mmCIF file of C-alpha atoms in Angstrom:
data_model
loop_
_atom_site.group_PDB
_atom_site.id
_atom_site.type_symbol
_atom_site.label_atom_id
_atom_site.label_comp_id
_atom_site.label_asym_id
_atom_site.label_seq_id
_atom_site.Cartn_x
_atom_site.Cartn_y
_atom_site.Cartn_z
ATOM 1 C CA UNK A 1 -31.022 -89.723 33.360
ATOM 2 C CA UNK A 2 -28.113 -87.930 31.688
ATOM 3 C CA UNK A 3 -30.198 -87.374 28.508
ATOM 4 C CA UNK A 4 -33.041 -85.878 30.575
ATOM 5 C CA UNK A 5 -30.645 -83.621 32.482
ATOM 6 C CA UNK A 6 -29.066 -82.401 29.235
ATOM 7 C CA UNK A 7 -32.515 -81.723 27.733
ATOM 8 C CA UNK A 8 -33.600 -79.666 30.783
ATOM 9 C CA UNK A 9 -30.304 -77.745 30.694
ATOM 10 C CA UNK A 10 -30.705 -77.037 26.972
ATOM 11 C CA UNK A 11 -34.276 -75.712 27.457
ATOM 12 C CA UNK A 12 -33.171 -73.503 30.365
ATOM 13 C CA UNK A 13 -30.219 -72.154 28.373
ATOM 14 C CA UNK A 14 -32.401 -71.364 25.363
ATOM 15 C CA UNK A 15 -34.849 -69.492 27.630
ATOM 16 C CA UNK A 16 -32.017 -67.421 29.054
ATOM 17 C CA UNK A 17 -30.844 -66.557 25.560
ATOM 18 C CA UNK A 18 -34.352 -65.401 24.576
ATOM 19 C CA UNK A 19 -34.876 -63.068 27.563
ATOM 20 C CA UNK A 20 -32.122 -60.552 26.678
ATOM 21 C CA UNK A 21 -33.235 -60.491 23.046
ATOM 22 C CA UNK A 22 -36.822 -59.672 24.062
ATOM 23 C CA UNK A 23 -35.638 -57.042 26.548
ATOM 24 C CA UNK A 24 -33.433 -55.462 23.900
ATOM 25 C CA UNK A 25 -36.481 -55.002 21.650
ATOM 26 C CA UNK A 26 -38.594 -53.351 24.368
ATOM 27 C CA UNK A 27 -38.811 -49.589 23.907
ATOM 28 C CA UNK A 28 -37.542 -47.513 26.824
ATOM 29 C CA UNK A 29 -40.420 -45.774 28.587
ATOM 30 C CA UNK A 30 -40.919 -42.690 30.722
ATOM 31 C CA UNK A 31 -43.495 -42.340 33.479
ATOM 32 C CA UNK A 32 -46.262 -39.822 32.997
ATOM 33 C CA UNK A 33 -48.013 -39.270 36.335
ATOM 34 C CA UNK A 34 -51.552 -37.920 36.131
ATOM 35 C CA UNK A 35 -54.540 -37.231 38.398
ATOM 36 C CA UNK A 36 -55.796 -39.765 40.898
ATOM 37 C CA UNK A 37 -52.629 -41.870 40.872
ATOM 38 C CA UNK A 38 -52.873 -42.732 37.160
ATOM 39 C CA UNK A 39 -49.423 -43.421 35.703
ATOM 40 C CA UNK A 40 -48.841 -44.027 31.989
ATOM 41 C CA UNK A 41 -45.635 -45.526 30.626
ATOM 42 C CA UNK A 42 -45.011 -43.746 27.330
ATOM 43 C CA UNK A 43 -42.112 -44.263 24.923
ATOM 44 C CA UNK A 44 -39.188 -41.911 25.522
ATOM 45 C CA UNK A 45 -39.461 -40.703 21.918
ATOM 46 C CA UNK A 46 -42.913 -39.268 22.784
ATOM 47 C CA UNK A 47 -42.509 -35.709 24.072
ATOM 48 C CA UNK A 48 -44.704 -34.373 26.875
ATOM 49 C CA UNK A 49 -45.734 -30.697 26.899
ATOM 50 C CA UNK A 50 -47.826 -28.773 29.361
ATOM 51 C CA UNK A 51 -48.156 -29.558 32.954
ATOM 52 C CA UNK A 52 -50.411 -29.599 35.887
ATOM 53 C CA UNK A 53 -53.495 -31.724 35.632
ATOM 54 C CA UNK A 54 -55.664 -30.041 33.040
ATOM 55 C CA UNK A 55 -53.767 -29.684 29.758
ATOM 56 C CA UNK A 56 -51.063 -32.206 28.830
ATOM 57 C CA UNK A 57 -50.042 -32.643 25.192
ATOM 58 C CA UNK A 58 -48.111 -35.789 24.248
ATOM 59 C CA UNK A 59 -46.481 -35.380 20.837
ATOM 60 C CA UNK A 60 -45.806 -38.712 19.149
ATOM 61 C CA UNK A 61 -44.592 -37.617 15.712
ATOM 62 C CA UNK A 62 -44.151 -34.636 13.426
ATOM 63 C CA UNK A 63 -45.362 -31.371 14.968
ATOM 64 C CA UNK A 64 -44.451 -27.830 13.935
ATOM 65 C CA UNK A 65 -45.997 -26.204 17.033
ATOM 66 C CA UNK A 66 -46.061 -28.671 19.974
ATOM 67 C CA UNK A 67 -46.900 -25.891 22.429
ATOM 68 C CA UNK A 68 -49.990 -24.886 20.422
ATOM 69 C CA UNK A 69 -53.530 -25.428 21.609
ATOM 70 C CA UNK A 70 -55.854 -28.366 21.071
ATOM 71 C CA UNK A 71 -56.930 -27.361 17.558
ATOM 72 C CA UNK A 72 -53.376 -26.901 16.211
ATOM 73 C CA UNK A 73 -53.290 -28.896 12.938
ATOM 74 C CA UNK A 74 -50.515 -31.123 11.615
ATOM 75 C CA UNK A 75 -49.287 -32.114 15.077
ATOM 76 C CA UNK A 76 -49.296 -35.863 15.697
ATOM 77 C CA UNK A 77 -50.080 -36.764 19.262
ATOM 78 C CA UNK A 78 -52.826 -36.854 21.854
ATOM 79 C CA UNK A 79 -54.103 -34.717 24.717
ATOM 80 C CA UNK A 80 -54.838 -35.527 28.342
ATOM 81 C CA UNK A 81 -57.343 -33.208 29.975
ATOM 82 C CA UNK A 82 -58.421 -32.692 33.576
ATOM 83 C CA UNK A 83 -61.474 -31.109 35.250
ATOM 84 C CA UNK A 84 -60.926 -27.526 34.082
ATOM 85 C CA UNK A 85 -60.670 -28.561 30.417
ATOM 86 C CA UNK A 86 -63.545 -31.037 30.730
ATOM 87 C CA UNK A 87 -65.800 -28.385 32.263
ATOM 88 C CA UNK A 88 -65.759 -26.462 28.955
ATOM 89 C CA UNK A 89 -65.182 -29.417 26.611
ATOM 90 C CA UNK A 90 -68.407 -29.465 24.600
ATOM 91 C CA UNK A 91 -69.275 -27.363 21.585
ATOM 92 C CA UNK A 92 -70.255 -23.911 22.818
ATOM 93 C CA UNK A 93 -68.043 -24.349 25.919
ATOM 94 C CA UNK A 94 -70.475 -26.496 27.878
ATOM 95 C CA UNK A 95 -69.280 -29.474 29.925
ATOM 96 C CA UNK A 96 -67.927 -32.557 28.124
ATOM 97 C CA UNK A 97 -70.645 -35.183 27.668
ATOM 98 C CA UNK A 98 -69.284 -38.675 28.376
ATOM 99 C CA UNK A 99 -72.376 -40.317 26.835
ATOM 100 C CA UNK A 100 -72.108 -38.456 23.522
ATOM 101 C CA UNK A 101 -68.344 -37.954 23.225
ATOM 102 C CA UNK A 102 -66.743 -35.361 21.012
ATOM 103 C CA UNK A 103 -64.392 -33.048 22.922
ATOM 104 C CA UNK A 104 -64.846 -29.682 21.162
ATOM 105 C CA UNK A 105 -64.109 -26.598 23.293
ATOM 106 C CA UNK A 106 -65.204 -24.063 20.681
ATOM 107 C CA UNK A 107 -68.299 -22.441 19.253
ATOM 108 C CA UNK A 108 -67.037 -22.055 15.694
ATOM 109 C CA UNK A 109 -65.608 -24.389 13.052
ATOM 110 C CA UNK A 110 -61.975 -25.337 13.658
ATOM 111 C CA UNK A 111 -59.257 -26.505 11.292
ATOM 112 C CA UNK A 112 -58.857 -30.114 10.241
ATOM 113 C CA UNK A 113 -56.066 -31.814 12.247
ATOM 114 C CA UNK A 114 -54.759 -33.677 9.191
ATOM 115 C CA UNK A 115 -54.741 -30.650 6.870
ATOM 116 C CA UNK A 116 -54.809 -27.146 8.329
ATOM 117 C CA UNK A 117 -56.021 -25.682 5.016
ATOM 118 C CA UNK A 118 -59.343 -27.477 5.544
ATOM 119 C CA UNK A 119 -62.043 -27.296 8.205
ATOM 120 C CA UNK A 120 -63.615 -29.980 10.374
ATOM 121 C CA UNK A 121 -66.830 -31.245 8.863
ATOM 122 C CA UNK A 122 -69.448 -33.766 9.899
ATOM 123 C CA UNK A 123 -69.075 -37.143 11.554
ATOM 124 C CA UNK A 124 -69.391 -40.019 9.123
ATOM 125 C CA UNK A 125 -69.736 -43.756 9.479
ATOM 126 C CA UNK A 126 -70.102 -45.727 12.666
ATOM 127 C CA UNK A 127 -69.718 -44.269 16.158
ATOM 128 C CA UNK A 128 -68.133 -46.890 18.426
ATOM 129 C CA UNK A 129 -69.059 -46.550 22.110
ATOM 130 C CA UNK A 130 -68.367 -48.662 25.151
ATOM 131 C CA UNK A 131 -66.048 -49.205 28.078
ATOM 132 C CA UNK A 132 -62.292 -49.769 27.776
ATOM 133 C CA UNK A 133 -59.739 -50.876 30.336
ATOM 134 C CA UNK A 134 -57.291 -48.252 31.642
ATOM 135 C CA UNK A 135 -54.969 -50.051 34.027
ATOM 136 C CA UNK A 136 -56.182 -52.687 36.446
ATOM 137 C CA UNK A 137 -59.666 -52.151 37.872
ATOM 138 C CA UNK A 138 -60.535 -48.975 35.936
ATOM 139 C CA UNK A 139 -62.879 -48.619 32.974
ATOM 140 C CA UNK A 140 -63.148 -45.559 30.754
ATOM 141 C CA UNK A 141 -66.088 -44.393 28.648
ATOM 142 C CA UNK A 142 -64.776 -44.903 25.111
ATOM 143 C CA UNK A 143 -65.796 -43.180 21.878
ATOM 144 C CA UNK A 144 -64.408 -43.597 18.384
ATOM 145 C CA UNK A 145 -65.732 -41.797 15.318
ATOM 146 C CA UNK A 146 -64.526 -40.429 11.988
ATOM 147 C CA UNK A 147 -64.916 -36.832 10.832
ATOM 148 C CA UNK A 148 -64.718 -35.718 7.203
ATOM 149 C CA UNK A 149 -62.941 -32.439 6.493
ATOM 150 C CA UNK A 150 -64.314 -29.809 4.128
ATOM 151 C CA UNK A 151 -63.189 -26.735 2.265
ATOM 152 C CA UNK A 152 -63.911 -23.210 3.494
ATOM 153 C CA UNK A 153 -66.799 -23.056 1.013
ATOM 154 C CA UNK A 154 -68.327 -26.187 2.582
ATOM 155 C CA UNK A 155 -67.383 -28.776 -0.059
ATOM 156 C CA UNK A 156 -66.648 -32.268 1.328
ATOM 157 C CA UNK A 157 -63.167 -33.665 0.763
ATOM 158 C CA UNK A 158 -61.519 -37.071 1.039
ATOM 159 C CA UNK A 159 -59.497 -35.886 4.009
ATOM 160 C CA UNK A 160 -60.736 -37.364 7.277
ATOM 161 C CA UNK A 161 -59.524 -38.222 10.728
ATOM 162 C CA UNK A 162 -60.584 -40.613 13.459
ATOM 163 C CA UNK A 163 -61.078 -39.408 17.015
ATOM 164 C CA UNK A 164 -60.714 -41.751 19.973
ATOM 165 C CA UNK A 165 -61.595 -40.667 23.510
ATOM 166 C CA UNK A 166 -61.192 -42.362 26.894
ATOM 167 C CA UNK A 167 -62.944 -40.670 29.819
ATOM 168 C CA UNK A 168 -62.411 -41.739 33.440
ATOM 169 C CA UNK A 169 -65.257 -40.130 35.426
ATOM 170 C CA UNK A 170 -63.952 -40.924 38.930
ATOM 171 C CA UNK A 171 -60.635 -39.135 38.342
ATOM 172 C CA UNK A 172 -61.907 -36.700 35.701
ATOM 173 C CA UNK A 173 -59.222 -37.616 33.164
ATOM 174 C CA UNK A 174 -60.019 -37.419 29.446
ATOM 175 C CA UNK A 175 -57.633 -38.672 26.750
ATOM 176 C CA UNK A 176 -58.341 -37.378 23.232
ATOM 177 C CA UNK A 177 -56.486 -38.803 20.223
ATOM 178 C CA UNK A 178 -57.203 -37.568 16.687
ATOM 179 C CA UNK A 179 -54.352 -39.484 15.020
ATOM 180 C CA UNK A 180 -55.122 -43.137 15.910
ATOM 181 C CA UNK A 181 -51.767 -43.063 17.672
ATOM 182 C CA UNK A 182 -50.129 -46.510 17.397
ATOM 183 C CA UNK A 183 -49.491 -47.971 20.839
ATOM 184 C CA UNK A 184 -51.824 -45.624 22.739
ATOM 185 C CA UNK A 185 -54.474 -48.274 23.410
ATOM 186 C CA UNK A 186 -51.834 -50.589 24.930
ATOM 187 C CA UNK A 187 -50.307 -47.695 26.882
ATOM 188 C CA UNK A 188 -53.671 -46.998 28.515
ATOM 189 C CA UNK A 189 -54.469 -50.660 29.089
ATOM 190 C CA UNK A 190 -51.088 -51.168 30.800
ATOM 191 C CA UNK A 191 -51.337 -48.064 33.025
ATOM 192 C CA UNK A 192 -50.793 -48.222 36.775
ATOM 193 C CA UNK A 193 -52.800 -46.663 39.585
ATOM 194 C CA UNK A 194 -50.607 -45.728 42.539
#
């Protein structure tokens, strides 16, 4: 009986010792409240710019001009758009198409996000489409595709970037990430709806 009691006590003590270590490794988070009760928990080191419900820029790394617009190159992060931005989110300023994907509120060729000296080119490779979880009980239309950048004279380069988009039609929230931001998929999956 004494051996069993000591074994149970030892297991309980080791569990208590593991909890603070795990908690110490968890990154502190800030709440980012969005449309329709959607709340994201983003790392404190990520900086949030913009406001309201239509244009929110979350900078996750190096960025010379965090207050710049969507096509500002060399600015690691992602965007969260609402109805106003979605209404003119297709090439030529038409409405964003959740079936096709590709948020592009412009009618001309924009700069490459990874290298501002280059231009966006054509999509290459596989286009991944489907539904992805965003918090409990909510599914987003998901798109992932790679775009090759080109020179101003039209020559293809090795520079490329991958776009990921999550669109929630009921709340009209669109998340656009052109940097494959580490942790963003988990952030969206672990969102709350309040």
